[in-house]
PDB file of C-alpha atoms in Angstrom:
ATOM      1  CA  MET M1443      94.282-287.986 142.653  1.00 41.00           C
ATOM      2  CA  SER M1444      90.533-287.753 142.456  1.00 42.00           C
ATOM      3  CA  ASN M1445      89.660-289.915 145.446  1.00 55.00           C
ATOM      4  CA  LYS M1446      86.722-288.691 147.497  1.00 68.00           C
ATOM      5  CA  LEU M1447      87.919-286.939 150.652  1.00 80.00           C
ATOM      6  CA  GLU M1448      86.271-287.915 153.903  1.00 89.00           C
ATOM      7  CA  PHE M1449      86.710-284.489 155.512  1.00 92.00           C
ATOM      8  CA  GLU M1450      86.795-280.978 154.153  1.00 91.00           C
ATOM      9  CA  ALA M1451      87.957-277.580 155.371  1.00 93.00           C
ATOM     10  CA  GLY M1452      85.916-276.385 158.337  1.00 93.00           C
ATOM     11  CA  ASP M1453      84.943-279.867 159.563  1.00 94.00           C
ATOM     12  CA  PHE M1454      85.436-280.645 163.229  1.00 93.00           C
ATOM     13  CA  VAL M1455      87.254-283.939 163.677  1.00 95.00           C
ATOM     14  CA  VAL M1456      88.619-285.990 166.553  1.00 93.00           C
ATOM     15  CA  TYR M1457      92.191-287.241 166.488  1.00 92.00           C
ATOM     16  CA  PRO M1458      92.568-289.838 169.262  1.00 89.00           C
ATOM     17  CA  ALA M1459      95.762-288.509 170.839  1.00 87.00           C
ATOM     18  CA  HIS M1460      94.771-284.828 170.690  1.00 90.00           C
ATOM     19  CA  GLY M1461      90.984-284.599 170.836  1.00 90.00           C
ATOM     20  CA  VAL M1462      88.855-282.168 168.858  1.00 93.00           C
ATOM     21  CA  GLY M1463      90.444-280.198 166.045  1.00 94.00           C
ATOM     22  CA  ARG M1464      89.285-278.440 162.899  1.00 95.00           C
ATOM     23  CA  VAL M1465      90.315-279.297 159.357  1.00 95.00           C
ATOM     24  CA  GLU M1466      91.888-276.111 158.023  1.00 95.00           C
ATOM     25  CA  GLY M1467      92.390-277.496 154.559  1.00 93.00           C
ATOM     26  CA  ILE M1468      93.792-280.206 152.346  1.00 94.00           C
ATOM     27  CA  GLU M1469      97.381-279.647 151.221  1.00 94.00           C
ATOM     28  CA  THR M1470      99.467-281.419 148.649  1.00 93.00           C
ATOM     29  CA  HIS M1471     103.160-281.908 149.434  1.00 91.00           C
ATOM     30  CA  THR M1472     105.885-283.693 147.539  1.00 91.00           C
ATOM     31  CA  ILE M1473     107.591-286.142 149.864  1.00 87.00           C
ATOM     32  CA  ALA M1474     110.417-288.340 148.564  1.00 91.00           C
ATOM     33  CA  GLY M1475     109.271-287.650 145.012  1.00 92.00           C
ATOM     34  CA  PHE M1476     105.633-288.590 145.638  1.00 91.00           C
ATOM     35  CA  GLU M1477     102.676-286.245 145.770  1.00 92.00           C
ATOM     36  CA  VAL M1478     100.885-286.715 149.086  1.00 92.00           C
ATOM     37  CA  GLN M1479      97.585-285.158 150.126  1.00 93.00           C
ATOM     38  CA  LEU M1480      97.442-284.135 153.774  1.00 94.00           C
ATOM     39  CA  TYR M1481      94.670-282.926 156.052  1.00 95.00           C
ATOM     40  CA  ALA M1482      95.900-279.868 157.966  1.00 95.00           C
ATOM     41  CA  ILE M1483      94.145-280.023 161.329  1.00 96.00           C
ATOM     42  CA  THR M1484      94.484-277.290 163.941  1.00 95.00           C
ATOM     43  CA  PHE M1485      94.060-277.808 167.656  1.00 92.00           C
ATOM     44  CA  GLU M1486      93.572-274.311 169.040  1.00 83.00           C
ATOM     45  CA  LYS M1487      93.972-275.251 172.686  1.00 80.00           C
ATOM     46  CA  GLU M1488      97.416-276.740 172.046  1.00 81.00           C
ATOM     47  CA  ARG M1489      98.293-274.115 169.409  1.00 88.00           C
ATOM     48  CA  MET M1490      99.263-276.952 167.130  1.00 93.00           C
ATOM     49  CA  THR M1491      98.698-278.003 163.531  1.00 94.00           C
ATOM     50  CA  LEU M1492      98.801-281.681 162.682  1.00 94.00           C
ATOM     51  CA  LYS M1493      99.154-282.943 159.133  1.00 94.00           C
ATOM     52  CA  VAL M1494      97.694-286.365 158.482  1.00 93.00           C
ATOM     53  CA  PRO M1495      98.042-288.092 155.090  1.00 93.00           C
ATOM     54  CA  VAL M1496      94.570-288.485 153.559  1.00 93.00           C
ATOM     55  CA  THR M1497      95.334-292.151 152.816  1.00 92.00           C
ATOM     56  CA  LYS M1498      96.264-292.818 156.458  1.00 91.00           C
ATOM     57  CA  ALA M1499      93.475-290.811 158.095  1.00 91.00           C
ATOM     58  CA  ARG M1500      91.246-293.775 158.898  1.00 88.00           C
ATOM     59  CA  ASN M1501      94.105-295.947 160.236  1.00 90.00           C
ATOM     60  CA  SER M1502      95.278-293.101 162.473  1.00 90.00           C
ATOM     61  CA  GLY M1503      91.845-293.055 164.116  1.00 90.00           C
ATOM     62  CA  LEU M1504      90.830-289.670 162.720  1.00 93.00           C
ATOM     63  CA  ARG M1505      87.036-289.491 162.871  1.00 93.00           C
ATOM     64  CA  ARG M1506      84.061-287.182 162.758  1.00 94.00           C
ATOM     65  CA  LEU M1507      82.598-285.815 165.979  1.00 94.00           C
ATOM     66  CA  SER M1508      80.542-288.333 167.916  1.00 93.00           C
ATOM     67  CA  SER M1509      76.832-288.546 167.300  1.00 93.00           C
ATOM     68  CA  LYS M1510      74.464-287.021 169.858  1.00 93.00           C
ATOM     69  CA  ASP M1511      73.582-290.609 170.856  1.00 94.00           C
ATOM     70  CA  ARG M1512      77.229-291.479 171.553  1.00 94.00           C
ATOM     71  CA  ILE M1513      77.578-288.332 173.694  1.00 95.00           C
ATOM     72  CA  LYS M1514      74.362-289.274 175.519  1.00 94.00           C
ATOM     73  CA  THR M1515      75.868-292.717 176.247  1.00 94.00           C
ATOM     74  CA  ALA M1516      79.011-290.990 177.565  1.00 94.00           C
ATOM     75  CA  LEU M1517      76.901-288.789 179.867  1.00 94.00           C
ATOM     76  CA  GLU M1518      75.039-291.876 181.097  1.00 94.00           C
ATOM     77  CA  THR M1519      78.420-293.510 181.775  1.00 93.00           C
ATOM     78  CA  LEU M1520      79.294-290.564 184.044  1.00 93.00           C
ATOM     79  CA  GLN M1521      76.245-291.396 186.165  1.00 91.00           C
ATOM     80  CA  GLY M1522      77.281-295.020 186.687  1.00 88.00           C
ATOM     81  CA  ARG M1523      79.155-296.336 189.685  1.00 85.00           C
ATOM     82  CA  SER M1524      82.879-295.809 189.587  1.00 82.00           C
ATOM     83  CA  ARG M1525      84.851-298.981 189.022  1.00 80.00           C
ATOM     84  CA  VAL M1526      88.270-298.444 190.512  1.00 77.00           C
ATOM     85  CA  ARG M1527      90.280-301.610 190.393  1.00 78.00           C
ATOM     86  CA  ARG M1528      92.617-302.369 193.240  1.00 83.00           C
ATOM     87  CA  THR M1529      95.710-302.635 191.067  1.00 86.00           C
ATOM     88  CA  MET M1530      98.805-300.502 191.406  1.00 90.00           C
ATOM     89  CA  TRP M1531      98.308-296.869 190.492  1.00 89.00           C
ATOM     90  CA  SER M1532     100.947-296.987 187.730  1.00 92.00           C
ATOM     91  CA  ARG M1533      99.033-299.745 185.933  1.00 94.00           C
ATOM     92  CA  ARG M1534      95.677-297.958 186.356  1.00 93.00           C
ATOM     93  CA  ALA M1535      97.246-294.690 185.167  1.00 94.00           C
ATOM     94  CA  GLN M1536      98.423-296.432 181.974  1.00 95.00           C
ATOM     95  CA  GLU M1537      94.931-297.838 181.411  1.00 95.00           C
ATOM     96  CA  TYR M1538      93.378-294.395 181.939  1.00 95.00           C
ATOM     97  CA  GLU M1539      95.844-292.786 179.515  1.00 95.00           C
ATOM     98  CA  ALA M1540      95.051-295.472 176.929  1.00 95.00           C
ATOM     99  CA  LYS M1541      91.311-294.786 177.315  1.00 95.00           C
ATOM    100  CA  ILE M1542      91.822-291.031 176.932  1.00 94.00           C
ATOM    101  CA  ASN M1543      94.016-291.541 173.859  1.00 92.00           C
ATOM    102  CA  SER M1544      91.501-293.947 172.329  1.00 91.00           C
ATOM    103  CA  GLY M1545      89.461-290.842 171.552  1.00 90.00           C
ATOM    104  CA  ASP M1546      86.231-292.703 172.401  1.00 93.00           C
ATOM    105  CA  PRO M1547      83.950-290.421 174.458  1.00 95.00           C
ATOM    106  CA  VAL M1548      82.481-293.337 176.424  1.00 95.00           C
ATOM    107  CA  SER M1549      85.946-294.618 177.427  1.00 95.00           C
ATOM    108  CA  ILE M1550      86.972-291.074 178.367  1.00 96.00           C
ATOM    109  CA  ALA M1551      83.767-290.722 180.414  1.00 96.00           C
ATOM    110  CA  GLU M1552      84.755-293.886 182.324  1.00 95.00           C
ATOM    111  CA  VAL M1553      88.049-292.238 183.300  1.00 95.00           C
ATOM    112  CA  VAL M1554      86.265-289.037 184.386  1.00 95.00           C
ATOM    113  CA  ARG M1555      83.743-291.055 186.394  1.00 94.00           C
ATOM    114  CA  ASP M1556      86.382-293.242 188.059  1.00 92.00           C
ATOM    115  CA  LEU M1557      88.633-290.329 189.030  1.00 92.00           C
ATOM    116  CA  TYR M1558      85.923-287.823 190.002  1.00 91.00           C
ATOM    117  CA  ARG M1559      86.084-286.704 193.629  1.00 84.00           C
ATOM    118  CA  GLY M1560      83.155-284.917 195.211  1.00 72.00           C
ATOM    119  CA  ALA M1561      83.756-282.227 197.820  1.00 66.00           C
ATOM    120  CA  ASP M1562      83.190-284.799 200.570  1.00 65.00           C
ATOM    121  CA  GLN M1563      85.612-287.407 199.236  1.00 69.00           C
ATOM    122  CA  SER M1564      89.289-287.956 199.901  1.00 70.00           C
ATOM    123  CA  ASP M1565      91.930-285.927 198.119  1.00 76.00           C
ATOM    124  CA  GLN M1566      93.494-287.031 194.877  1.00 81.00           C
ATOM    125  CA  SER M1567      97.165-287.383 194.190  1.00 87.00           C
ATOM    126  CA  TYR M1568      98.703-284.936 191.736  1.00 90.00           C
ATOM    127  CA  SER M1569      98.838-287.525 188.957  1.00 92.00           C
ATOM    128  CA  GLU M1570      95.197-288.554 189.518  1.00 91.00           C
ATOM    129  CA  ARG M1571      94.176-284.898 189.232  1.00 92.00           C
ATOM    130  CA  GLN M1572      96.256-284.482 186.050  1.00 94.00           C
ATOM    131  CA  ILE M1573      94.642-287.491 184.360  1.00 95.00           C
ATOM    132  CA  TYR M1574      91.159-286.478 185.564  1.00 95.00           C
ATOM    133  CA  GLN M1575      91.671-282.944 184.194  1.00 94.00           C
ATOM    134  CA  ALA M1576      92.944-284.260 180.844  1.00 94.00           C
ATOM    135  CA  ALA M1577      89.946-286.601 180.494  1.00 95.00           C
ATOM    136  CA  LEU M1578      87.434-283.948 181.579  1.00 96.00           C
ATOM    137  CA  GLU M1579      88.894-281.427 179.106  1.00 94.00           C
ATOM    138  CA  ARG M1580      88.881-283.931 176.239  1.00 94.00           C
ATOM    139  CA  LEU M1581      85.251-284.910 176.928  1.00 96.00           C
ATOM    140  CA  ALA M1582      84.155-281.292 177.398  1.00 95.00           C
ATOM    141  CA  ARG M1583      85.735-280.277 174.083  1.00 94.00           C
ATOM    142  CA  GLU M1584      83.844-282.927 172.150  1.00 95.00           C
ATOM    143  CA  LEU M1585      80.586-282.199 174.015  1.00 95.00           C
ATOM    144  CA  ALA M1586      81.045-278.491 173.237  1.00 95.00           C
ATOM    145  CA  ALA M1587      81.657-279.155 169.534  1.00 93.00           C
ATOM    146  CA  VAL M1588      78.726-281.579 169.210  1.00 94.00           C
ATOM    147  CA  GLU M1589      76.264-279.351 171.088  1.00 94.00           C
ATOM    148  CA  LYS M1590      77.689-276.089 169.669  1.00 93.00           C
ATOM    149  CA  ILE M1591      78.283-274.579 173.117  1.00 94.00           C
ATOM    150  CA  ASP M1592      81.509-273.206 174.569  1.00 93.00           C
ATOM    151  CA  GLU M1593      83.940-275.440 176.395  1.00 92.00           C
ATOM    152  CA  PHE M1594      83.306-273.768 179.753  1.00 95.00           C
ATOM    153  CA  LYS M1595      79.557-274.517 179.556  1.00 96.00           C
ATOM    154  CA  ALA M1596      80.325-278.086 178.490  1.00 95.00           C
ATOM    155  CA  THR M1597      82.658-278.577 181.484  1.00 95.00           C
ATOM    156  CA  GLU M1598      80.020-277.163 183.850  1.00 95.00           C
ATOM    157  CA  ARG M1599      77.448-279.538 182.413  1.00 94.00           C
ATOM    158  CA  LEU M1600      79.727-282.561 182.890  1.00 94.00           C
ATOM    159  CA  GLU M1601      80.471-281.532 186.475  1.00 92.00           C
ATOM    160  CA  GLN M1602      76.739-281.150 187.213  1.00 92.00           C
ATOM    161  CA  VAL M1603      76.121-284.695 185.933  1.00 92.00           C
ATOM    162  CA  LEU M1604      78.970-285.964 188.142  1.00 90.00           C
ATOM    163  CA  GLN M1605      77.713-284.143 191.233  1.00 88.00           C
ATOM    164  CA  LYS M1606      74.194-285.528 190.783  1.00 85.00           C
ATOM    165  CA  ALA M1607      75.577-289.043 190.450  1.00 78.00           C
ATOM    166  CA  ALA M1608      77.920-288.747 193.474  1.00 72.00           C
TER     167      ALA M1608
END
């Protein structure tokens, strides 16, 4: 198997359902009599290692970190007006989860923007807070990896953008 690998050990990657991880290496396993190459990706925050077949990496949505321009677009999205539709919460919650799991920073920024509550605004339900926190964390992790800052600084930066916009 001498196909060119898209990622190599040490690369930061984004897996849609889990966010930012790091490729630890490429492993070869024999599964059902076939040799399969797998990316071993660790997600430190979740203390988890995910193994994705090299041949299925693109279809699974595995991608490189966003470009600085894409992150800039996500930050601009945070400054926009929140667009909360008047549908039932369960339907909106599903849409928010789908956006977070899309792995797209701009979609995730929309969720953060729509669920952000300033100090002067009404309280959030527990599930709204959970989804907001998940989206904020996911966005902060990618921002941190792209800008080579720690996650705490990235979260602070996102919250400053939100407070200015509010």
